[in-house]
Coordinates of C-alpha atoms and ligand atoms in Angstrom, one line a residue:
X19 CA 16.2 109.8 175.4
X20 CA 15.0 112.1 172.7
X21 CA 11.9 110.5 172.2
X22 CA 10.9 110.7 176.0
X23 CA 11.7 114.0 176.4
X24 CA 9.6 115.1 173.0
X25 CA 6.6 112.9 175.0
X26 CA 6.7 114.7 178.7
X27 CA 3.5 116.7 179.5
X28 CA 2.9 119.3 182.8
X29 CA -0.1 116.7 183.5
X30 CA -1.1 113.2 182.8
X31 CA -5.1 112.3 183.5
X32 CA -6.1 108.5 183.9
X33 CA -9.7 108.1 182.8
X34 CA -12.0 109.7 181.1
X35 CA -15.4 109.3 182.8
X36 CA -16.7 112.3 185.0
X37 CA -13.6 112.9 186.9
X38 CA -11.2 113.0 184.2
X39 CA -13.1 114.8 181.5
X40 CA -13.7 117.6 184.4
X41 CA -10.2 117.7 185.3
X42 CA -9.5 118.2 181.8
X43 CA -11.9 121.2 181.7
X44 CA -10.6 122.8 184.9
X45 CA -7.1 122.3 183.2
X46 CA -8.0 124.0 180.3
X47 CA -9.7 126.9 182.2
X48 CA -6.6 127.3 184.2
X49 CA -5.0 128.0 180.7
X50 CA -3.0 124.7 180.9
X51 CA -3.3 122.7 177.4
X52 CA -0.3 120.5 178.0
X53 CA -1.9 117.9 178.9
X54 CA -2.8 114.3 177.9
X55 CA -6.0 112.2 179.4
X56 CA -5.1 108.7 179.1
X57 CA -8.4 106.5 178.4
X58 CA -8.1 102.1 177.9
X59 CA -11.5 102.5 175.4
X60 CA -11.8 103.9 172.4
X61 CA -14.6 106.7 173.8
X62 CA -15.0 108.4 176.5
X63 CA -17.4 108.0 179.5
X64 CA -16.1 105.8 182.1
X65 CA -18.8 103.9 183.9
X66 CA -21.6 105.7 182.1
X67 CA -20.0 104.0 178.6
X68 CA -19.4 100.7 180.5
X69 CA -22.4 100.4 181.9
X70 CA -24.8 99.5 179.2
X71 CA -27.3 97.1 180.7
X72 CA -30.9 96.8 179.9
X73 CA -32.7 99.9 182.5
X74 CA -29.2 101.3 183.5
X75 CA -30.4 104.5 184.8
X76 CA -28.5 106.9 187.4
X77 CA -30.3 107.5 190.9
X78 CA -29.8 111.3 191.4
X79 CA -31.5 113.8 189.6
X80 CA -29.7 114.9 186.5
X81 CA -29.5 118.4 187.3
X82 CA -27.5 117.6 190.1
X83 CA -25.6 114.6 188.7
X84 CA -24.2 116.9 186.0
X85 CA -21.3 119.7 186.2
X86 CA -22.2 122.8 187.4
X87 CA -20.1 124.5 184.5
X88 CA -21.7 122.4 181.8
X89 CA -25.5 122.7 182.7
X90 CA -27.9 120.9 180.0
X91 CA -31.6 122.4 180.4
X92 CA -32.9 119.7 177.6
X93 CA -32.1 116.6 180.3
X94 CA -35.5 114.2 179.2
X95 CA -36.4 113.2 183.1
X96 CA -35.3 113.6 186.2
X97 CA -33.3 110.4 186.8
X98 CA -31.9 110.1 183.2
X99 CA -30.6 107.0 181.5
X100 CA -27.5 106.0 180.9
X101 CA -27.6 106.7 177.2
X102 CA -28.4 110.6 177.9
X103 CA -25.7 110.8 180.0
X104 CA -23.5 109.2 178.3
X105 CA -24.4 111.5 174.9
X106 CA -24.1 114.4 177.8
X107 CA -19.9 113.4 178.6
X108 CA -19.3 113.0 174.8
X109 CA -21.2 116.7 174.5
X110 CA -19.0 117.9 176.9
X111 CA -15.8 116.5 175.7
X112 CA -16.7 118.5 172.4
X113 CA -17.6 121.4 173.7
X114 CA -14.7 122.0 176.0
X115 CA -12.5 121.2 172.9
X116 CA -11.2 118.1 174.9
X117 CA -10.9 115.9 172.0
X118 CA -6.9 116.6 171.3
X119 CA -6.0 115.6 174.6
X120 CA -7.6 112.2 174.9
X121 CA -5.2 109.7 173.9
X122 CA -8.0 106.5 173.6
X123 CA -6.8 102.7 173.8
X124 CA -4.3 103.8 176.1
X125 CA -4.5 102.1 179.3
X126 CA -2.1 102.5 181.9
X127 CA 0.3 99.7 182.5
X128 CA 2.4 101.2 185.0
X129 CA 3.4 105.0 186.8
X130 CA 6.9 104.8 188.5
X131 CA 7.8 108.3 190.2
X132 CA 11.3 109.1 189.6
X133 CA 12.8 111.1 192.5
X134 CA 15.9 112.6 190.2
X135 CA 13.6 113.9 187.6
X136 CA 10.7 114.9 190.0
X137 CA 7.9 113.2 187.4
X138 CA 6.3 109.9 186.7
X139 CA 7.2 107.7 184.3
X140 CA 4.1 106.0 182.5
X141 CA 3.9 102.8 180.3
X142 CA 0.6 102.9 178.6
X143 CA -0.2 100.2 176.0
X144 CA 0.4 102.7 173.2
X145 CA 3.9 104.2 174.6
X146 CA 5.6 105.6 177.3
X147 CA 5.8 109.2 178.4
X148 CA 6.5 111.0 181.6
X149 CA 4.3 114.2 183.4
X150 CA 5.1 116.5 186.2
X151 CA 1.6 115.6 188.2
X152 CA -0.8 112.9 187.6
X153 CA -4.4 112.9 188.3
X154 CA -5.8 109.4 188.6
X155 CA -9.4 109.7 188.0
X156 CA -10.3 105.7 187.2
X157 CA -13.2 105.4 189.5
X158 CA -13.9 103.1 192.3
X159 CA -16.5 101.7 189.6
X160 CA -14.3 100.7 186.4
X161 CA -13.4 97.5 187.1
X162 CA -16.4 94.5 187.8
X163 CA -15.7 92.1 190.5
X164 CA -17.0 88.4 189.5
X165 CA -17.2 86.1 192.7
X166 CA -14.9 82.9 192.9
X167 CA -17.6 80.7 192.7
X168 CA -17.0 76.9 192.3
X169 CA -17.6 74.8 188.9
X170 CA -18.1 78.6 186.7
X171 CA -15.6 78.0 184.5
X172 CA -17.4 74.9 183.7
X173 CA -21.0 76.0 183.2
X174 CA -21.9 75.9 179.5
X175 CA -24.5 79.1 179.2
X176 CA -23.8 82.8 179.1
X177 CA -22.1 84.7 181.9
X178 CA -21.3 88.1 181.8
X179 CA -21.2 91.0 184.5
X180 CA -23.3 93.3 184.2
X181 CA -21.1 96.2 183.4
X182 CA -19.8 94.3 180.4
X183 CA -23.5 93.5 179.0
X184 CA -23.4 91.4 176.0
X185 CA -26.3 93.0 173.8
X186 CA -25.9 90.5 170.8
X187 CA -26.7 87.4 173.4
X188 CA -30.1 87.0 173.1
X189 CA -32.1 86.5 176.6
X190 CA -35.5 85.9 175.3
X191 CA -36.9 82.6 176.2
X192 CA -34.4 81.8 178.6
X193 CA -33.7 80.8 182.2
X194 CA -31.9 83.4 183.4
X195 CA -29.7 83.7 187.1
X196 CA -28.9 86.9 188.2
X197 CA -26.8 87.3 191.1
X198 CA -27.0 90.0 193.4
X199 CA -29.3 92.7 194.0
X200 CA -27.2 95.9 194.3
X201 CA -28.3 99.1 192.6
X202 CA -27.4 97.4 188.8
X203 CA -29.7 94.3 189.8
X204 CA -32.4 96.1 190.9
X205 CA -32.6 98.4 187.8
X206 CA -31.6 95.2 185.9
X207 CA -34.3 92.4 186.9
X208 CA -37.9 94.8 185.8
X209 CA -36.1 95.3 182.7
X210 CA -35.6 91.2 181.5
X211 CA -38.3 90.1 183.8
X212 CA -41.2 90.6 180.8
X213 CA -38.7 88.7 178.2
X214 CA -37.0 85.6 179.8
X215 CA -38.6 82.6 180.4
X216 CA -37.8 82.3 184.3
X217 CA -35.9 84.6 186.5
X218 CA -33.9 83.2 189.6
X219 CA -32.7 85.9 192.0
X220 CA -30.1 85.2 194.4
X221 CA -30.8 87.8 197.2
X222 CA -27.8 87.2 199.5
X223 CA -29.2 90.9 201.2
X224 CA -32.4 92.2 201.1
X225 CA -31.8 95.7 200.0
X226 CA -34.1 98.8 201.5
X227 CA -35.7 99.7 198.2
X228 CA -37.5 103.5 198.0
X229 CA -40.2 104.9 195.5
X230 CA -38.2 106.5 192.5
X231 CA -39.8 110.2 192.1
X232 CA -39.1 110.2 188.5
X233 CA -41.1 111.8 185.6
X234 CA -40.5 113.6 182.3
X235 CA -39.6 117.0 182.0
X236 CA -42.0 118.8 180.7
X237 CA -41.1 120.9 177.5
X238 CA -42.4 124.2 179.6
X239 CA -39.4 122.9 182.4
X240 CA -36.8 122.7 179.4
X241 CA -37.8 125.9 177.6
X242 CA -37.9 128.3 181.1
X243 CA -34.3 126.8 181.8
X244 CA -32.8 127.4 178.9
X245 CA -34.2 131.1 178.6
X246 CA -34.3 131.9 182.3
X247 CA -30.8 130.1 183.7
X248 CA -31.9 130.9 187.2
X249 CA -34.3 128.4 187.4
X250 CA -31.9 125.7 186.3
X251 CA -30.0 127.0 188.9
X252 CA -32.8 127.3 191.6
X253 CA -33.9 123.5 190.3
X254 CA -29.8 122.5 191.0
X255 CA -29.8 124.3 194.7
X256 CA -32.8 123.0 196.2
X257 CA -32.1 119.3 195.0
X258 CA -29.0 119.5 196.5
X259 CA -30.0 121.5 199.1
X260 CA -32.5 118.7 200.0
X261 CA -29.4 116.0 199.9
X262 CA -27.4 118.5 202.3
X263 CA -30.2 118.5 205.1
X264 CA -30.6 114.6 205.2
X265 CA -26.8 114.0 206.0
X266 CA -26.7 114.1 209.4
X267 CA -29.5 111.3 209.8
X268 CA -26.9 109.1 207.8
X269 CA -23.7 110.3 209.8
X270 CA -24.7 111.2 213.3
X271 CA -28.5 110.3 214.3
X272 CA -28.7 107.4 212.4
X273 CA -32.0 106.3 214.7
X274 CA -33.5 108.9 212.7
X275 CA -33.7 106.9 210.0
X276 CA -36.6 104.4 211.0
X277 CA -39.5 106.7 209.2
X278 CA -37.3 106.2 205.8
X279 CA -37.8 102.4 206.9
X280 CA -41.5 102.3 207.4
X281 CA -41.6 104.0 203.6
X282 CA -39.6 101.6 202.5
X283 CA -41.7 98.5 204.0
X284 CA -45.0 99.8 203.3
X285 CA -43.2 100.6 199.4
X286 CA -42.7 96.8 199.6
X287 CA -46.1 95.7 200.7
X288 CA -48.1 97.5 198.2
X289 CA -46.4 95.2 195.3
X290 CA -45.6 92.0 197.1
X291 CA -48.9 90.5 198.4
X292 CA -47.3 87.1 199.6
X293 CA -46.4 87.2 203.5
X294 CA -43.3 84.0 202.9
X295 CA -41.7 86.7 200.0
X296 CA -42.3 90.0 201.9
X297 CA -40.4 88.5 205.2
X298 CA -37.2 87.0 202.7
X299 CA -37.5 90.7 201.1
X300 CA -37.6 92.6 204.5
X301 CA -33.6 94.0 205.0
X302 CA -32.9 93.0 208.9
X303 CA -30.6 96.2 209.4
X304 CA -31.0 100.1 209.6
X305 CA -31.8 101.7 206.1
X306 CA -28.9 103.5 204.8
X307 CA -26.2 101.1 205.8
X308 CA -25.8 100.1 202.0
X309 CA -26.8 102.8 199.6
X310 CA -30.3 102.7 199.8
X311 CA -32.4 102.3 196.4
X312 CA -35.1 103.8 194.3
X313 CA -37.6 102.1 192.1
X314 CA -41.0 101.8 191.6
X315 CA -40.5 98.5 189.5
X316 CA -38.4 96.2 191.0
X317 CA -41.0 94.6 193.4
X318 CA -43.7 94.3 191.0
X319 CA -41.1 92.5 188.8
X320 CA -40.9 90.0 191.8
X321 CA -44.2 89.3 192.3
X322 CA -44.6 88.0 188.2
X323 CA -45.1 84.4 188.0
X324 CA -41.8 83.8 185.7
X325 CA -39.7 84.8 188.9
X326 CA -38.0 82.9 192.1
X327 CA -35.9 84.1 194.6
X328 CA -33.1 82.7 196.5
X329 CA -32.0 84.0 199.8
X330 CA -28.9 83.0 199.2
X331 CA -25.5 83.8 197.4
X332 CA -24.6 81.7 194.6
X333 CA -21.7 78.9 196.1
X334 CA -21.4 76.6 193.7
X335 CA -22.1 75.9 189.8
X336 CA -22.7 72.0 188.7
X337 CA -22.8 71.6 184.7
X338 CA -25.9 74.2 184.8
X339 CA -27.2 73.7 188.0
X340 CA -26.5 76.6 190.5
X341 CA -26.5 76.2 193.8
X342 CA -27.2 78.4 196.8
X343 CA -25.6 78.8 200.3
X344 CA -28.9 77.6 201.1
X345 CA -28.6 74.5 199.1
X346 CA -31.0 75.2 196.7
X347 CA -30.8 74.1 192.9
X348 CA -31.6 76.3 190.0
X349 CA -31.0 75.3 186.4
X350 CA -30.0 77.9 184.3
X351 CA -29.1 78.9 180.4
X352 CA -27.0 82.6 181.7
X353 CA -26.1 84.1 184.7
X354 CA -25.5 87.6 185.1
X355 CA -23.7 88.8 187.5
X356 CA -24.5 92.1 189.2
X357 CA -21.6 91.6 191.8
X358 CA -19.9 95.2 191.9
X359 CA -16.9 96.4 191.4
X360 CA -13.1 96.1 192.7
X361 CA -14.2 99.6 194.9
X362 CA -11.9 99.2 198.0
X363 CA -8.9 97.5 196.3
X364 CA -9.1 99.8 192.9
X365 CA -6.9 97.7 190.5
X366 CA -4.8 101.0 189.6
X367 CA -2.8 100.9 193.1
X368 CA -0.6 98.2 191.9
X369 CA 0.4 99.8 189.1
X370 CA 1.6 102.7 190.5
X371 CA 5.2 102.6 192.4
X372 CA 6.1 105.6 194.6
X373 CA 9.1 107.1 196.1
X374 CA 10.0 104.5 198.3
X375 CA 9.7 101.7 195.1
X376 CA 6.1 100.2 196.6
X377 CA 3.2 100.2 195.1
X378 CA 0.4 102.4 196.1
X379 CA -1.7 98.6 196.7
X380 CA 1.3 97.8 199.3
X381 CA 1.2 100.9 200.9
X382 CA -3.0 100.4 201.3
X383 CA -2.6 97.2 202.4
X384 CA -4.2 97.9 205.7
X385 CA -6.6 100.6 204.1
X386 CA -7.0 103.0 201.9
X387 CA -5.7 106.5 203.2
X388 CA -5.4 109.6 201.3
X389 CA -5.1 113.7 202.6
X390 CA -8.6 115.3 201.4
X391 CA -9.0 112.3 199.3
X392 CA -6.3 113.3 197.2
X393 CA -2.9 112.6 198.3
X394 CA -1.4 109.4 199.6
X395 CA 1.9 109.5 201.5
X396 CA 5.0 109.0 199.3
X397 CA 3.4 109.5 196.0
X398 CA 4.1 113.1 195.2
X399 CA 2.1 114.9 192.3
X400 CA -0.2 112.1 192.1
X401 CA -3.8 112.9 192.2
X402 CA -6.9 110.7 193.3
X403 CA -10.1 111.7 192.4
X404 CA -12.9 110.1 194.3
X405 CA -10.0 109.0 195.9
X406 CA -10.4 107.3 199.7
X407 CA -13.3 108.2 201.5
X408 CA -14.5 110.5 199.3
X409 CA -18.0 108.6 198.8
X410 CA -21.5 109.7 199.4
X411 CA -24.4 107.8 200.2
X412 CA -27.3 110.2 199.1
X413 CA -25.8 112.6 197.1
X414 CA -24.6 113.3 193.7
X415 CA -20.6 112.2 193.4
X416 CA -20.3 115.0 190.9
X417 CA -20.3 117.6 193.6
X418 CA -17.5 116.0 195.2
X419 CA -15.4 115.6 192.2
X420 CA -15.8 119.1 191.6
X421 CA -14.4 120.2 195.5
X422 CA -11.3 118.0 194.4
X423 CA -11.1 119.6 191.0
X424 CA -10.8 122.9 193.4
X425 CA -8.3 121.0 194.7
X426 CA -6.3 119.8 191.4
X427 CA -6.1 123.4 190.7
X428 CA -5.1 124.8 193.9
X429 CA -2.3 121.8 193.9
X430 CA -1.0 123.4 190.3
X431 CA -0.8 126.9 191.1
X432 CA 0.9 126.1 194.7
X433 CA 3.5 124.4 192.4
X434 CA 4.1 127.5 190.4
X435 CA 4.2 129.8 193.2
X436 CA 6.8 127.5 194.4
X437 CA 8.4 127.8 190.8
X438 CA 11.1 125.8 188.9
X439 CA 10.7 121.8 189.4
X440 CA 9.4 121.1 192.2
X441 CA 6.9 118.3 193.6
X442 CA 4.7 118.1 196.3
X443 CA 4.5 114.9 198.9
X444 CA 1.8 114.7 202.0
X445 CA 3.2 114.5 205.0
X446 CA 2.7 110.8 206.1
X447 CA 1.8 112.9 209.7
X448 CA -0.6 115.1 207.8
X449 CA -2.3 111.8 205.9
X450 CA -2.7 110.1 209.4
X451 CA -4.5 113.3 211.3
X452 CA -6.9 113.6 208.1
X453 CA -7.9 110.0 208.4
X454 CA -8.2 109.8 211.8
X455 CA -10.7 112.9 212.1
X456 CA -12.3 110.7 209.1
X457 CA -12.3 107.5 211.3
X458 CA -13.3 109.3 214.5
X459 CA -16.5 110.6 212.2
X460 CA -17.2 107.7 210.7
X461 CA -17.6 105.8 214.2
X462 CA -21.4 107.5 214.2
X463 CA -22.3 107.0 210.8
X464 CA -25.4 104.7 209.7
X465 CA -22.2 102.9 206.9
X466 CA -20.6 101.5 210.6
X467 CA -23.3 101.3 212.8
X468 CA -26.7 100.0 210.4
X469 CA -26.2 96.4 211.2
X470 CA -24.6 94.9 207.7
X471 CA -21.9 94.9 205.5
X472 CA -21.2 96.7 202.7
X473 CA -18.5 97.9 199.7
X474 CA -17.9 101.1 201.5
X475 CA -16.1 98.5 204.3
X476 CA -12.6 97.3 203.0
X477 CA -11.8 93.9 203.9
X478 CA -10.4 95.0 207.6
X479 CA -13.9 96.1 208.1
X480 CA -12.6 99.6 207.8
X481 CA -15.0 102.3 206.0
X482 CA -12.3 103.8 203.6
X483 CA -15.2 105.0 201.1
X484 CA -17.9 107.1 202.2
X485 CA -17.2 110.5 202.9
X486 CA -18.5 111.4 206.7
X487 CA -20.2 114.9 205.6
X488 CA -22.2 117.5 203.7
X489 CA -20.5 117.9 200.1
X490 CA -20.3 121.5 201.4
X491 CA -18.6 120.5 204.4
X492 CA -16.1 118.9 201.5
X493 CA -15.2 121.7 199.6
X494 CA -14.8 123.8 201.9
X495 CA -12.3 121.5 203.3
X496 CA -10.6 121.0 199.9
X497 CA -10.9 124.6 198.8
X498 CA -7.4 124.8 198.8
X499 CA -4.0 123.2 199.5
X500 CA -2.5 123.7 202.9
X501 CA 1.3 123.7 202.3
X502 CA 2.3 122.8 205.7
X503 CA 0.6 119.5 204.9
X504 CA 3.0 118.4 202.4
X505 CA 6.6 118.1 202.0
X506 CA 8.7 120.4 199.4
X507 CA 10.8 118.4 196.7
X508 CA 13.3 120.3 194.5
X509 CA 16.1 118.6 192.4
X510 CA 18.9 118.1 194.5
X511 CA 22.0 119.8 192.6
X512 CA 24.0 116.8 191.7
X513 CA 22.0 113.4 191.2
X514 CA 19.7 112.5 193.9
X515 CA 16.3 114.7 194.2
X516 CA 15.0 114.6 198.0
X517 CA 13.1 116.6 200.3
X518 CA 15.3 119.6 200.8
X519 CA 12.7 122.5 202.2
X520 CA 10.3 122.2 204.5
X521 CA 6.8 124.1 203.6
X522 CA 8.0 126.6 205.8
X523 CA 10.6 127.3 203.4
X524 CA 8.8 127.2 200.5
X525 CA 6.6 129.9 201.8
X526 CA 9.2 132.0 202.7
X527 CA 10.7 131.1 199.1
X528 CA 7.2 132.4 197.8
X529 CA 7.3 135.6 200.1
X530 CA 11.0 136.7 199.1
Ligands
NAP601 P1 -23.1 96.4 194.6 O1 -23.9 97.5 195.2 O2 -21.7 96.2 195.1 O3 -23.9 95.1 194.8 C1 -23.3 93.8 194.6 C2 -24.4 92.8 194.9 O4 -23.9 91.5 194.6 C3 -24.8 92.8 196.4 O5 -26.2 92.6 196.5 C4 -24.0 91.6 196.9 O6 -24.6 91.0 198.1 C5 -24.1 90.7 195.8 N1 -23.2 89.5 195.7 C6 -21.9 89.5 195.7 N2 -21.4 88.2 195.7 C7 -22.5 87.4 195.7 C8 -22.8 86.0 195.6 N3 -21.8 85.1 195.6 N4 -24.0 85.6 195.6 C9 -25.1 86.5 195.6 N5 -24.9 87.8 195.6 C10 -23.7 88.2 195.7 O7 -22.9 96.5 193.0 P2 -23.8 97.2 191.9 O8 -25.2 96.9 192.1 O9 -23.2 97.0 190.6 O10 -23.6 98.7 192.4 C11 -22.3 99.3 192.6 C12 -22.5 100.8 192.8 O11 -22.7 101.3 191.5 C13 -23.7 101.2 193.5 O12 -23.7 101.2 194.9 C14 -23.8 102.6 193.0 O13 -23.0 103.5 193.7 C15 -23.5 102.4 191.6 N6 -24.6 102.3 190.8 C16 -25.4 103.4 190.7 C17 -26.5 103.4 190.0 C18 -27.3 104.6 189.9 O14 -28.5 104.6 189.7 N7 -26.7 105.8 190.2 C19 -26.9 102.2 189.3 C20 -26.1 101.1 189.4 C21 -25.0 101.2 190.1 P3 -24.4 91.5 199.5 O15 -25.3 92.7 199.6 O16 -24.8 90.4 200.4 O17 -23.0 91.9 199.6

């Protein structure tokens, strides 16, 4: 088909929130331009342009939850908001001269690798085209999960989630439900306390809540960082150095963690005054076991008179009565749902078909399981960023998607080394002895051991999320690809393509 052929590119990127706009830099920079960034919106940003709600914030420092190769001295305060950072991506995406690449309302409908051709095939909803490699960067935080609650269809108010915020419903004056209390809840309940007319919050988990150290910068900060880089840089190194140092309290000594807990309670008492609300908001496992959370806001919110709390989940909705596991009733005009996102069972993996004709959600139907968070057995040239266990849970993800950009480009020059068409495929041996160290790790870790349950467990109960590290521990790891860990595919002459050399030939290939 002439038309296919006109539409093949070296590289196909899904998404265009951080990890696909920085894959598309580290493309470019590795002087590779044929490529296409495949985005479902109409701009770019990912979770940062989805993410819209009323005091939607991030919870590490901008100069570390920023790319080290696009560095913005003029960020307002140390935690910016979501509008900053989502004006930073669309700076970025300018600057980098990403524009021509981004193909917008063009979400993926399905990737089928074809072993004769060594590429993948891709339906989006705006045509089809094929690529040598595909890098799926769509984020374990792109698509909300709502609950299967009883009776919601029926209730006649406003629901929405709170990554799809509807800003023309107007919440002024009414009784609002908000479900959950996860880091959107948290940053989401100070902000529409002082406007609704009653707040119900169903707690179905106390979360461990921290002070938020967050300030402006001053103009002084902004002007020495832009005329002396250094002390951007110094500011970037000793807030992640910081992170680096805490790690081990999270994944090895987790009883180390009870002074973080006594902060956090006596961060509690100062604003909650009532003994009944401070026991139903006192967490009854070790801090850290879900991410732990920063604000200086959300407990005074609490203690207003317009607000009630259910410790509870939301089971059931009745015309517009909601009712708790608890069996308490709550009338309500809206409900909001701040319920997460599809993180261990990313919606992507069933539309993507591999060698062996399943889909990557078949294959992880026991788990998610990737080499180096990248590669999953049997899907050659395809790409996760922030793919399984590549999580942290005090740290800035950037850093982590920049150890797998490493990564990406490591992947492409291997494959030109090899030369001609070639694809790589991870050893299913080489996937298993990655995840294994990972699960071995991960036995210590405050995400396994803390006493609760959490999105970085999968519904086995398995922790296919968090990354059991330092971030430098991480790209060190990832620095580049070790070719005995994957599988060499050429073209077969004739039809069938299959495995025909081993990484030991390939090297020698390389070598002669
Ligand atoms: P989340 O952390 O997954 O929290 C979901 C919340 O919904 C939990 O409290 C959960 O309760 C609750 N829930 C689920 N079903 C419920 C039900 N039927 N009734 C009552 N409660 C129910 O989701 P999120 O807050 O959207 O955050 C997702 C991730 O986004 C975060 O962990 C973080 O990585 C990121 N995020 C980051 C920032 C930032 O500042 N950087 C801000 C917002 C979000 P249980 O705890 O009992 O499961």
């Amino acid at each position: 088909m002439a038309g296919r052929e006109e539409q093949h590119v070296r590289v196909a990127v899904i998404g265009s929130g951080f990890g696909g706009l920085g894959a598309a830099v580290r493309l470019r920079r590795q002087g590779i331009t044929d490529f296409v960034v495949l985005e479902r919106a109409d701009s770019v940003g990912g979770t940062w342009r989805d993410n819209s709600y009323p005091g939607c914030a991030c919870d590490v420092p901008s100069h570390l939850y920023s790319f080290s190769f696009a560095p913005n001295p003029e960020w307002p305060r140390n935690f910016s908001g979501q509008p900053h950072i989502r004006a930073y991506l669309e700076r970025v995406t300018d600057i980098f001269g990403l524009r021509p690449h981004i193909r917008f309302r063009s979400e993926v409908r399905h990737l089928r690798w074809n072993g004769d051709a060594l590429h993948w095939e891709i339906e989006t909803a705006n045509g089809g085209l094929t690529a040598d490699v595909v890098v799926s960067a769509t984020g374990p935080l792109s698509d909300p999960k709502v609950p299967d609650i009883p009776g919601l269809d029926s209730f006649p108010g406003k629901v929405f989630h709170s990554a799809r915020w509807d800003h023309e419903y107007e919440l002024r004056g009414k009784r609002v439900a908000m479900i959950g209390t996860g880091a959107s809840a948290i940053q989401i309940v100070p902000a529409i306390q002082p406007e609704v007319e009653r707040l119900t919050l169903f707690q179905r988990t106390a979360p461990w809540v921290l002070p938020r150290a967050d300030r402006r910068i001053s103009a002084v900060e902004k002007w020495l960082h832009t005329k002396v880089p250094a002390t951007r840089a110094a500011r970037r190194q000793l807030l992640w150095g910081i992170r680096e140092l805490q790690v081990s309290a999270f994944t090895k000594r987790p009883d180390q963690l009870g002074l973080i807990e006594f902060l956090a309670g006596n961060h509690m008492k100062k604003a909650i005054k009532d003994p009944a609300l401070r026991a139903a908001l006192t967490p009854d496992y070790r801090i850290g076991c879900k991410r732990i959370l920063l604000s200086n806001t959300y407990y005074p919110a609490l203690a207003r008179p317009n607000v009630d709390l259910v410790t509870s989940g939301l089971q059931e909705v009745r015309g517009n009565t909601l009712i708790g596991a608890d069996g308490s009733e709550v009338e309500a005009d809206a409900i909001v749902f701040g319920t997460g996102f599809h993180v261990t069972d990313m919606p992507i993996a069933q539309r993507v078909t591999g060698a062996k004709g399943t889909t990557l959600a078949e294959e992880w139907k026991d788990g998610m399981a990737s080499l180096r968070g990248a590669s999953a057995a049997g899907f050659p040239n395809f790409l996760t960023l922030i793919g399984p266990n590549t999580g942290l849970g005090n740290s800035s993800m950037i850093l982590m998607i920049e150890a797998q950009l490493n990564y990406l480009a490591d992947y492409l020059r291997q494959l030109d080394l090899l030369g001609g068409k070639t694809a790589l495929s991870a050893r299913p041996e080489a996937v298993e002895d990655w995840n294994r160290m990972v699960q071995e790790r991960m036995k210590r870790t405050v995400w396994n051991t803390g006493g609760c349950d959490s999105w970085y467990l999968d519904a086995n109960g398995r922790n296919t999320t968090a990354w059991p590290g330092t971030t430098g521990e991480f790209k060190r790891l990832t620095r580049q690809v070790d070719l005995a860990e994957y599988e060499v595919l050429r073209p077969k002459t004739g039809t069938a393509a299959g495995p025909v050399g081993t990484s030991a030939d390939a090297r020698a290939e390389v070598a002669a």
